[in-house]
Coordinates of C-alpha atoms and ligand atoms in Angstrom, one line a residue:
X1 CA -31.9 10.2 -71.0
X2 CA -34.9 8.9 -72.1
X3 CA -36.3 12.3 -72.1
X4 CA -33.7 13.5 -75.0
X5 CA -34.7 10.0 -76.7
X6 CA -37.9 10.9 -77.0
X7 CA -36.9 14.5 -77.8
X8 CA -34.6 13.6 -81.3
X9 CA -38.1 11.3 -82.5
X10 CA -38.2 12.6 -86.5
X11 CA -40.2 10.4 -88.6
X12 CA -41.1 10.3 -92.1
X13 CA -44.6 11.1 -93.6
X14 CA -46.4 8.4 -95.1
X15 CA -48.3 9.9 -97.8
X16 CA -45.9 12.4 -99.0
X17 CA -45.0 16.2 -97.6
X18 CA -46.6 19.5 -98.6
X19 CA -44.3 21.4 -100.6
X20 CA -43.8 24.5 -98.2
X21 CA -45.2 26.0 -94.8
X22 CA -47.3 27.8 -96.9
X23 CA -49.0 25.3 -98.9
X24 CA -49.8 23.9 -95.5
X25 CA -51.2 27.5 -94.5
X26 CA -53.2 27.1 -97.7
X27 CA -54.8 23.7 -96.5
X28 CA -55.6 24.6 -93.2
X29 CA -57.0 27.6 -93.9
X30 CA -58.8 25.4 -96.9
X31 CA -60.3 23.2 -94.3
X32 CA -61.2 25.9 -91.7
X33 CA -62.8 28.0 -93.8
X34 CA -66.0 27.1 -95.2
X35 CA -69.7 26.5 -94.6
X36 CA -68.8 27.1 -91.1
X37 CA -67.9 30.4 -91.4
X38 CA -70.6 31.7 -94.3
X39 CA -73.8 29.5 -93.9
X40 CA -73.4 28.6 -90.0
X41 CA -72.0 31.2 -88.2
X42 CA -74.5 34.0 -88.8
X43 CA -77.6 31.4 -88.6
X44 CA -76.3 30.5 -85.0
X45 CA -75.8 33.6 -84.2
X46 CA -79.3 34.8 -84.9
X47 CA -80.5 31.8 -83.4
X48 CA -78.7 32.7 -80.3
X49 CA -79.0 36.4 -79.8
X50 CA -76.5 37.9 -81.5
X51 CA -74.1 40.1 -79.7
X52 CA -73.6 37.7 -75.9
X53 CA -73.3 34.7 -78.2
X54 CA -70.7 36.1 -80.7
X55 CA -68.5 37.7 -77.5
X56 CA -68.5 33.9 -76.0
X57 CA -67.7 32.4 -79.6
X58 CA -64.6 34.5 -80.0
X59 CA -63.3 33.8 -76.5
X60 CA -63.8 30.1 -77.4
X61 CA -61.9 30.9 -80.9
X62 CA -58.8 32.6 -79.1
X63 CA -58.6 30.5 -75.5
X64 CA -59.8 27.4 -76.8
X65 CA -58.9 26.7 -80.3
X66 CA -55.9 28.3 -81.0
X67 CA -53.9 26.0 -78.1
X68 CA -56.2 23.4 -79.4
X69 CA -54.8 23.4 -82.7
X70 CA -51.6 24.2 -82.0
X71 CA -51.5 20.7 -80.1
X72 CA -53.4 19.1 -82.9
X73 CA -51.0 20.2 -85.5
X74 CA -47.8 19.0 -82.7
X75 CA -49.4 15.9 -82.3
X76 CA -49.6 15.0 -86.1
X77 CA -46.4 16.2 -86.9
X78 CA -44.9 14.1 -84.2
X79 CA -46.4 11.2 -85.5
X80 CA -46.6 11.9 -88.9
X81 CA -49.7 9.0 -89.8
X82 CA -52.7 8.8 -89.7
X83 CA -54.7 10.0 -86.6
X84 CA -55.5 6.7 -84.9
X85 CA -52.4 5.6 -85.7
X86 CA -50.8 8.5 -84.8
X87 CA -52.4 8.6 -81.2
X88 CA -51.4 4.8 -80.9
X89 CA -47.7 5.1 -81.5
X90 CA -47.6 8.2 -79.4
X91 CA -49.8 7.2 -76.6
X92 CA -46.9 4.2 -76.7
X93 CA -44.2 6.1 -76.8
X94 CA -45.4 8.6 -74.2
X95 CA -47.5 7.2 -71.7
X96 CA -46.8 3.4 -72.4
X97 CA -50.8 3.1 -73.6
X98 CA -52.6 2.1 -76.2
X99 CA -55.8 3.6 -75.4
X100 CA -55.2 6.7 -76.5
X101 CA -55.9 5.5 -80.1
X102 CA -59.5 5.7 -79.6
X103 CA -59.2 9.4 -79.8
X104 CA -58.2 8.7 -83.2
X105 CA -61.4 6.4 -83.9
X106 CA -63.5 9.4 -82.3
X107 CA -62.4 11.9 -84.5
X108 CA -63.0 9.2 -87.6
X109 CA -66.6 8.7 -86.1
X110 CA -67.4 12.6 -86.0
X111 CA -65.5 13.0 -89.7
X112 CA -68.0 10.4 -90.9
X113 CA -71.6 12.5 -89.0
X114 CA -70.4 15.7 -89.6
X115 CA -69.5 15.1 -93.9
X116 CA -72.5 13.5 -93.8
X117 CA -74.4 17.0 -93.0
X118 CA -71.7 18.9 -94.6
X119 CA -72.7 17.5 -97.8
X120 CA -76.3 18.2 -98.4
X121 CA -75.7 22.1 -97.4
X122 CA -72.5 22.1 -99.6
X123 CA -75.6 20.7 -102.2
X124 CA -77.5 23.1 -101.6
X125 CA -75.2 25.9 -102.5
X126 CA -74.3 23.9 -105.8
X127 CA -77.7 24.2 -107.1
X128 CA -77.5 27.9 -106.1
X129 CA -74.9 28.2 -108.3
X130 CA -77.7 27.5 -111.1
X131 CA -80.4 29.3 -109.8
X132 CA -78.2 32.2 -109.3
X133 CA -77.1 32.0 -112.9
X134 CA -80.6 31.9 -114.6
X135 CA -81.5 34.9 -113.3
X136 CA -84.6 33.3 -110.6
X137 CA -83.0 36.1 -108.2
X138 CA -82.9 39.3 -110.5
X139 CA -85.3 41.9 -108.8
X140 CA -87.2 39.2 -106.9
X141 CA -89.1 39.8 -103.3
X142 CA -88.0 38.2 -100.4
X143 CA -91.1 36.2 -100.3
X144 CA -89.6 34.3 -103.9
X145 CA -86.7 33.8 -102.2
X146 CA -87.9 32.0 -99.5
X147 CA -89.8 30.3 -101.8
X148 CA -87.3 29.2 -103.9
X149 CA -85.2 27.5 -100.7
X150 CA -88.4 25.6 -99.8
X151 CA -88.4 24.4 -103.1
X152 CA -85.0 23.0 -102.8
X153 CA -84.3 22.0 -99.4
X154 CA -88.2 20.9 -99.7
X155 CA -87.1 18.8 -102.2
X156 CA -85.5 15.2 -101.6
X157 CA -85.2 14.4 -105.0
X158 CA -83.4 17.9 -105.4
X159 CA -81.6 17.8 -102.6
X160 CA -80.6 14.9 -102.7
X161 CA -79.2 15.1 -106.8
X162 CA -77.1 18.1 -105.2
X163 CA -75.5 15.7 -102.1
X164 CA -74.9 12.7 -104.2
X165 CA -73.0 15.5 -106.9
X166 CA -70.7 17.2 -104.5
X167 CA -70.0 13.8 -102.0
X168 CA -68.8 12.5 -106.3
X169 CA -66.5 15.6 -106.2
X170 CA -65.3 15.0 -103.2
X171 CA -64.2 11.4 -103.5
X172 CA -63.1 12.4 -106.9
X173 CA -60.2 14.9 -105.5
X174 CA -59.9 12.8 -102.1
X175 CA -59.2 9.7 -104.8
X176 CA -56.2 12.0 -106.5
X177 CA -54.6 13.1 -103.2
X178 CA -55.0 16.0 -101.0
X179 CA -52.1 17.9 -102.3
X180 CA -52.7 17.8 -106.1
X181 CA -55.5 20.6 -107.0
X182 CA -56.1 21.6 -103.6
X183 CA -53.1 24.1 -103.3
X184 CA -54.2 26.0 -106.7
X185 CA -58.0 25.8 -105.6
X186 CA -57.3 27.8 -102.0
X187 CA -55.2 30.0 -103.5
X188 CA -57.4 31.2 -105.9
X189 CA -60.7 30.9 -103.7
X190 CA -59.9 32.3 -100.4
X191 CA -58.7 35.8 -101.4
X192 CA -61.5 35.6 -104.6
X193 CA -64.5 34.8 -101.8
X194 CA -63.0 37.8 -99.7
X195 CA -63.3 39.8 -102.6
X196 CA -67.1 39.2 -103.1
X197 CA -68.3 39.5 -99.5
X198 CA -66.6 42.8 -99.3
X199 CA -68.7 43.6 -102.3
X200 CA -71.7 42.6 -100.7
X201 CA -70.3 44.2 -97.6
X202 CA -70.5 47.4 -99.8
X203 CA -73.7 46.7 -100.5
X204 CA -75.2 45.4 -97.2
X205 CA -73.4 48.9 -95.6
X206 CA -76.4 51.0 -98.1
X207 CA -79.3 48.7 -96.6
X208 CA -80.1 51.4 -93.9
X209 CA -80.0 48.7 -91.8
X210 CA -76.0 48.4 -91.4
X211 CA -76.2 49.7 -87.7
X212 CA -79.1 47.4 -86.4
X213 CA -77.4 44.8 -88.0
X214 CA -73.9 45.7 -86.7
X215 CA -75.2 46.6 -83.1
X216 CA -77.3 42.7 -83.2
X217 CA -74.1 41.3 -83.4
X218 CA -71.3 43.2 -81.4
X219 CA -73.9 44.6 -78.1
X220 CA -74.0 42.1 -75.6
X221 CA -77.0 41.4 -73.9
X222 CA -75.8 38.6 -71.6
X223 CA -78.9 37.6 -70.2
X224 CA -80.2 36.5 -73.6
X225 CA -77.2 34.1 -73.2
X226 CA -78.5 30.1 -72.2
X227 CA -75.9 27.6 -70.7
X228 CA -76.9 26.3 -74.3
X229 CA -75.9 29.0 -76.0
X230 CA -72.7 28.9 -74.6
X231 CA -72.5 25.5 -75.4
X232 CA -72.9 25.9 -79.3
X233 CA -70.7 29.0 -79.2
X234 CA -67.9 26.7 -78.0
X235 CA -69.4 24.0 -80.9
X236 CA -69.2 26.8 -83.1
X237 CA -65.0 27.4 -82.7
X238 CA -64.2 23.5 -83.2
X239 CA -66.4 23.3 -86.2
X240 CA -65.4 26.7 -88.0
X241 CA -61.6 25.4 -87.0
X242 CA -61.7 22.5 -87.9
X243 CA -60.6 21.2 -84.7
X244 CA -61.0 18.3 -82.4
X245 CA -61.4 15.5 -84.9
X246 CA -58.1 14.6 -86.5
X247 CA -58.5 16.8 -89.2
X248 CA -55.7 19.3 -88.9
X249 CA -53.8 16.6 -87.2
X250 CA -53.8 14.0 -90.5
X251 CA -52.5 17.4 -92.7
X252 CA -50.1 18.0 -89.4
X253 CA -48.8 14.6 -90.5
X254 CA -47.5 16.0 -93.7
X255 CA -46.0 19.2 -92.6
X256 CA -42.2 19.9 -93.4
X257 CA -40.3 19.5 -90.2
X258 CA -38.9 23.3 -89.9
X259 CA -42.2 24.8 -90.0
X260 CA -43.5 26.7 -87.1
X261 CA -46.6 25.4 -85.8
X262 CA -47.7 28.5 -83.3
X263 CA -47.1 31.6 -86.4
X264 CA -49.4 29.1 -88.8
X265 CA -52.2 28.4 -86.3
X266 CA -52.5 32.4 -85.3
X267 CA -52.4 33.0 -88.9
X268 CA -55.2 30.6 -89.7
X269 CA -57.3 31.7 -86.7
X270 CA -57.2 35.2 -87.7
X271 CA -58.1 34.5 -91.1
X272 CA -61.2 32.0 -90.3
X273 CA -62.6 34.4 -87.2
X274 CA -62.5 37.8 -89.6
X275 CA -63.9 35.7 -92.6
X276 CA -66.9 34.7 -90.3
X277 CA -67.4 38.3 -88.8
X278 CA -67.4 39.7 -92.5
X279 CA -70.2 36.9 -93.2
X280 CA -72.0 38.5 -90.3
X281 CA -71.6 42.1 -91.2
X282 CA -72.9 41.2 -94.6
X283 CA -76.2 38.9 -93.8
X284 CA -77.7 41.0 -90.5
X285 CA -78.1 44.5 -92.2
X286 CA -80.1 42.3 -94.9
X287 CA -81.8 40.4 -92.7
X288 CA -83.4 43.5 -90.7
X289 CA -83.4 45.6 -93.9
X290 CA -85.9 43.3 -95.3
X291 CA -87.8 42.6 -92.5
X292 CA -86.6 38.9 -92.6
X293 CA -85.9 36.8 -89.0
X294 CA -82.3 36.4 -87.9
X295 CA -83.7 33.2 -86.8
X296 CA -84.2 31.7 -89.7
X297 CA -82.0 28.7 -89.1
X298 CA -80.5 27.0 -92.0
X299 CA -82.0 28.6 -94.9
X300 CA -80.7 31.8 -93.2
X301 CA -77.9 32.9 -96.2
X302 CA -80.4 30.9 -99.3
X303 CA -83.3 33.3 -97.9
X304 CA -80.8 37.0 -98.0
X305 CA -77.7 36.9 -100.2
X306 CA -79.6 36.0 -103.2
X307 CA -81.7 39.1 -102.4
X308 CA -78.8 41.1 -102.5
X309 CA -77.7 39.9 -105.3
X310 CA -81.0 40.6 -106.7
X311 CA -80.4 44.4 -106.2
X312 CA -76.8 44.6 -106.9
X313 CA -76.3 45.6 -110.7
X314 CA -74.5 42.4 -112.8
X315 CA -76.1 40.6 -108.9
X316 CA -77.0 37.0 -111.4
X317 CA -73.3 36.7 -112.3
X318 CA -72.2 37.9 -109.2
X319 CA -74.5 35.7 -107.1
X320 CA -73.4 32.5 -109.3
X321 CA -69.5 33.2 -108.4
X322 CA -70.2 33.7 -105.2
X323 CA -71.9 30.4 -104.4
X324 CA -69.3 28.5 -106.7
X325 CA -66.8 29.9 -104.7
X326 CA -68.7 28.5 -101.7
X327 CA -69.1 25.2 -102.9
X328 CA -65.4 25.5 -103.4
X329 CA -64.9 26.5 -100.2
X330 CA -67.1 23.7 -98.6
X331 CA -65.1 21.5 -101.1
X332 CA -61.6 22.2 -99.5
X333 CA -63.3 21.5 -95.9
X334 CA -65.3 18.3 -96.8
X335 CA -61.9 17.1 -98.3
X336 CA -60.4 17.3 -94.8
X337 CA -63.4 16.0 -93.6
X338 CA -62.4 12.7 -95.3
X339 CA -58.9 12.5 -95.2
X340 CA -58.4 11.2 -91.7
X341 CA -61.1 8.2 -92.6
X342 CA -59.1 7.6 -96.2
X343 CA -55.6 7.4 -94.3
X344 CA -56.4 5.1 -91.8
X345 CA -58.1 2.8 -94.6
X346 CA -55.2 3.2 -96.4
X347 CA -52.7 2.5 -94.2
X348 CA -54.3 -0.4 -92.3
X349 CA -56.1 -2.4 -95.2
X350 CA -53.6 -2.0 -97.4
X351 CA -55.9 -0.7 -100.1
X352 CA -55.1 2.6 -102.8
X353 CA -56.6 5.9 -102.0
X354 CA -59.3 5.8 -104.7
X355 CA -60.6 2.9 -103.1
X356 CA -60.4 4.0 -99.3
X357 CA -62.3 7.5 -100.8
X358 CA -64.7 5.8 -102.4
X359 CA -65.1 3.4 -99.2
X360 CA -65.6 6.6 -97.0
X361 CA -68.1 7.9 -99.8
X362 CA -70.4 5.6 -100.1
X363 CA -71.0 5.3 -96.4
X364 CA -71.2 9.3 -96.1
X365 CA -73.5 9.5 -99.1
X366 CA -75.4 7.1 -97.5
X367 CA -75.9 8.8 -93.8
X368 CA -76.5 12.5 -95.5
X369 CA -79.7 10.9 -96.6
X370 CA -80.7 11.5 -93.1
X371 CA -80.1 14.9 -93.4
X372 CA -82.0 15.2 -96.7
X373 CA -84.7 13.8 -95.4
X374 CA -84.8 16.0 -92.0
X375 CA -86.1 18.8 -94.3
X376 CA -89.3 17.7 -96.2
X377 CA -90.2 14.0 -96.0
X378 CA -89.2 13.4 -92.3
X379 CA -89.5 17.1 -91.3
X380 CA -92.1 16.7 -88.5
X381 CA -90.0 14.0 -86.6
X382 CA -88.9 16.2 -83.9
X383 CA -87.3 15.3 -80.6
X384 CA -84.4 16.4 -78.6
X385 CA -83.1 19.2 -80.2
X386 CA -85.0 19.3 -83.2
X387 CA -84.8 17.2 -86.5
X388 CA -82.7 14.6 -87.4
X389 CA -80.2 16.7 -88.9
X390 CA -80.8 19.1 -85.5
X391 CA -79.3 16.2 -83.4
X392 CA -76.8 15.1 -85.7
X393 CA -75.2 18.6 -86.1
X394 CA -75.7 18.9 -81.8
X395 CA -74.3 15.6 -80.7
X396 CA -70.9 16.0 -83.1
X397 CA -70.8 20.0 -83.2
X398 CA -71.1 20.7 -79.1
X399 CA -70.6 16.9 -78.0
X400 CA -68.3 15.1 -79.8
X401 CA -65.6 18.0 -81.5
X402 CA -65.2 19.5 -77.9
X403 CA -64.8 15.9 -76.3
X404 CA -62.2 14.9 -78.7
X405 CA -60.3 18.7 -78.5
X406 CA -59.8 17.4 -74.6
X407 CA -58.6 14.8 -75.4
X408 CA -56.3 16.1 -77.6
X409 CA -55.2 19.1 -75.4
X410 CA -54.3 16.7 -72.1
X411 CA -52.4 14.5 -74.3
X412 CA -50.0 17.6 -75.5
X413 CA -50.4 19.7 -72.5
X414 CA -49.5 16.8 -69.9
X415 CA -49.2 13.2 -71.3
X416 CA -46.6 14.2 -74.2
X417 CA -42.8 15.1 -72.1
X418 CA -42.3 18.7 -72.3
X419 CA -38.9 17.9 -74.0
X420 CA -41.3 16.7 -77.2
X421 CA -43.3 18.9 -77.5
X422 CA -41.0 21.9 -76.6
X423 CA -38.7 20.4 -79.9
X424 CA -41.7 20.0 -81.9
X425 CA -42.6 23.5 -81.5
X426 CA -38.8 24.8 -82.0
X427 CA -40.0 27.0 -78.6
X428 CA -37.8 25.6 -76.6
X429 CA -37.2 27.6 -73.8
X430 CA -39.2 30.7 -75.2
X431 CA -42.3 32.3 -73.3
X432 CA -44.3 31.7 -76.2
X433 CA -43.7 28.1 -75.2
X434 CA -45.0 28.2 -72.0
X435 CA -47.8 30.5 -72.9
X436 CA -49.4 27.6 -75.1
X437 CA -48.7 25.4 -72.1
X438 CA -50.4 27.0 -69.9
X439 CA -53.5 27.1 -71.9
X440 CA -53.1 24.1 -73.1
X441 CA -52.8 22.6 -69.8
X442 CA -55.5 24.7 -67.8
X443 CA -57.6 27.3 -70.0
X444 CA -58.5 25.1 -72.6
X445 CA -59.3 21.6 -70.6
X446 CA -61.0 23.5 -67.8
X447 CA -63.3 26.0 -69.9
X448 CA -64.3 22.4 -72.0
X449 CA -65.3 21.0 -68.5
X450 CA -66.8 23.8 -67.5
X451 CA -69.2 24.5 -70.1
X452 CA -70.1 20.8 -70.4
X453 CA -71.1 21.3 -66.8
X454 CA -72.9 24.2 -67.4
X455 CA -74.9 23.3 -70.3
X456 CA -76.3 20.3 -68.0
X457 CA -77.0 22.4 -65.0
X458 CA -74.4 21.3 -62.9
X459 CA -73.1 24.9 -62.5
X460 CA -76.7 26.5 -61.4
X461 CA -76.2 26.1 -57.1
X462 CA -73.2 27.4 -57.5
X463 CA -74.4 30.5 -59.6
X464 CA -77.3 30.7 -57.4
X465 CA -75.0 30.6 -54.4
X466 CA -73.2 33.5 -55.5
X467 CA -76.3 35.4 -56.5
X468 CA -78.9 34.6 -54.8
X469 CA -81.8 36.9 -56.7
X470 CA -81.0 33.9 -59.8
X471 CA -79.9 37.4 -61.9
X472 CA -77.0 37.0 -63.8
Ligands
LIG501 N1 -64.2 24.1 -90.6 C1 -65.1 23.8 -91.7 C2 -66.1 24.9 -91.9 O1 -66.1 25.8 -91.1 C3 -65.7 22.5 -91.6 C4 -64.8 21.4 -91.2 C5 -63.8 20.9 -92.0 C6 -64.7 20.7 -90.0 N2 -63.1 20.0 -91.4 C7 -63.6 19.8 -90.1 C8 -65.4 20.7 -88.9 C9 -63.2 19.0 -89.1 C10 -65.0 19.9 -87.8 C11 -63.9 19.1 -87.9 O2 -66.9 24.9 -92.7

């Protein structure tokens, strides 16, 4: 009895519905594509090896974040508020717990680090957009180039103008609500950024280097692989999903009840994962073809698409669009970024949305100085992992997204009652159904564990156990 109860739960959105499952396609895919896919993805991957780490990151994408999301997306629907609120009311109303809301404060916590970052590299391809324009890339050497990214990131009066313009954007379209602007701006930029990079795919495939470049990141070589590695290439599928951090659970919140959750997630998956292999296809054949390092790091895309567009014929208008697109595209994700923060402010102080955005801005502004900083002033304060802005991006990228996308998968995979999530789904008795239960409740939880484990050395007896030579 209690069971169908829980089962009929339909609950209003606070801050309004999007207008179709499609729209909600639209934001989802908004948030997950971005500088995760374009600037990220390919600099990881060359700083990992290419071909080991990519296989690993797309088994991560498909076993891991697809179920992930799909029980993100379930849970915000069912509670339809904001994330900690959401995880209160249902960690209430399904395991009799209040606890569970500090899932919600995580993900707030990681939204706050990770737009922090976010916004000095979404910066960074603003000013692009200007340098790209004048014409500083027409014809120039890959030495200028380089050059020309010190210059910037080198910069923290640069960089910094650039951070404090797009965190202004963003708290400027955050302030007028997620829905208004934000459906015209993916539609237009998604299929428009698609339509450059196969461009520049066009152009990367006459390099000479396509193969090398191809072969670096599809061949394997698993014993360039660390327990690290493996470690950011699960990072990688949160952060380029969006997943893990309340995100795509606050725009679950306002998605129309008929809408089916498991079609929109594959569809977004799909649609992230090729837009980052195309990024990949594009920057390696450059990369070798001008004698540049895949591991570059974070200049990796400001120190090779511009010379491409410096070849390509019209390449200073075409260069400018593509990083305006970019900045778009980081501008739909650093929107998502915020809006867990903004709802919870909203709906707990009692205060409008302008002022919860601008709240969450100012703090965010704030922290990305750190990152500004980790690249010229504060540069040779290394320790862990790196910089500053290394450790920042580690502990919320590999730490804190796959933590919280646990969290989220045992509460729909075994604290929610089937009966709710099963309705929520509209899967009711189907094998689909229990497909996403299965990795929800095992593959996804136990491959988190597991790499956790492995990236601090708790797996190595066992490995050595069953090979005892220590080859892998
Ligand atoms: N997925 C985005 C990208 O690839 C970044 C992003 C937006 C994000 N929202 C997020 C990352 C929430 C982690 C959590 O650029």
């Amino acid at each position: 009895m209690a069971e169908q109860l829980t089962a009929a739960v339909r609950r209003d959105s606070l801050h309004g519905l999007w207008s179709s499952r499609f729209v909600f396609i639209l934001a989802v895919t908004g948030s997950a594509v971005g500088l995760g896919n374009i600037w990220k993805f390919p600099y990881i991957a060359g700083e990992n090896g290419g071909g080991a780490f990519v296989a690993v990151y797309l088994l991560c994408v498909f076993a891991i974040g697809l179920p992930i999301m799909v029980g993100e997306v379930l849970i915000g629907r069912r509670g339809r508020r904001n994330p900690v609120a959401t995880m209160t009311l249902l960690g209430e109303e399904e395991a009799g717990h209040r606890s569970w809301s500090l899932v919600g404060v995580l993900g707030v916590v990681t939204g706050f680090l990770i737009l922090s970052f976010y916004s000095v590299i979404a910066g960074w391809t603003g000013a692009y957009i200007i340098k790209s324009a004048i014409g500083e890339f027409v014809g120039a050497a890959p030495e200028a180039v380089v050059q020309s990214f010190i210059a910037l990131s080198g910069s923290a009066v640069n960089s910094g103008f650039w951070h404090t313009a797009f965190m202004g954007v963003t708290v400027f379209v955050v302030a007028r609500g997620v829905e208004r602007g934000l459906e015209q701006a993916v539609r237009f930029m998604v299929p428009a950024l698609v339509v450059i990079m196969l461009i520049l795919l066009g152009y990367a495939m006459n390099t000479g280097a396509f193969q090398q470049g191809f072969a670096f990141l599809f061949r394997p070589d698993f014993r360039a692989l660390t327990g690290s590695g493996v470690l950011v290439a699960m990072g990688q599928a949160f952060f380029t999903l969006s997943l893990g951090m309340g995100a795509v659970m606050a725009y679950g919140a306002y998605l129309p009840q008929q809408a089916s959750i498991i079609g929109t997630s594959v569809a977004v998956v799909c649609a992230d994962t090729a837009i980052a292999i195309l990024a990949g296809l594009v920057i390696f054949p450059i990369v070798f073809a001008n004698g540049l390092d895949p591991n570059a790091g974070p200049g990796l895309i400001f120190e090779t698409l511009p010379l491409a567009f410096g070849q390509l014929p019209g390449g200073a208008i075409f260069g400018a669009l593509f990083f305006l697109l970019l900045a778009f595209a980081a501008l739909t994700s650093g929107i998502s970024l915020m809006e867990p923060a903004v709802a919870w402010i909203m709906e707990n102080r009692g205060v409008g949305r302008a002022s919860a955005a601008m709240l969450v801005g100012g703090v965010v502004w704030a922290l990305g100085f750190m990152t500004v900083l980790s690249f010229n002033r504060l540069s040779d304060f290394r320790f862990w992992n790196g910089t500053i802005f290394d450790n920042m991006d580690f502990v919320t990228t590999n730490i804190m997204l796959p933590l919280g996308g646990l969290f989220i998968t045992v509460f729909a995979g075994w604290v929610m009652c089937q009966n709710s999530s099963a309705d929520e789904l509209d899967e009711t008795a189907g094998s689909l159904y229990r497909l996403w239960l299965f990795l929800a409740r095992y593959v996804a939880p136990v491959a988190v564990l597991l790499i956790f484990f492995n990236a601090i050395g708790l797996l190595e007896p066992i490995f050595d156990a069953l090979m005892p030579q220590g080859q892998l």
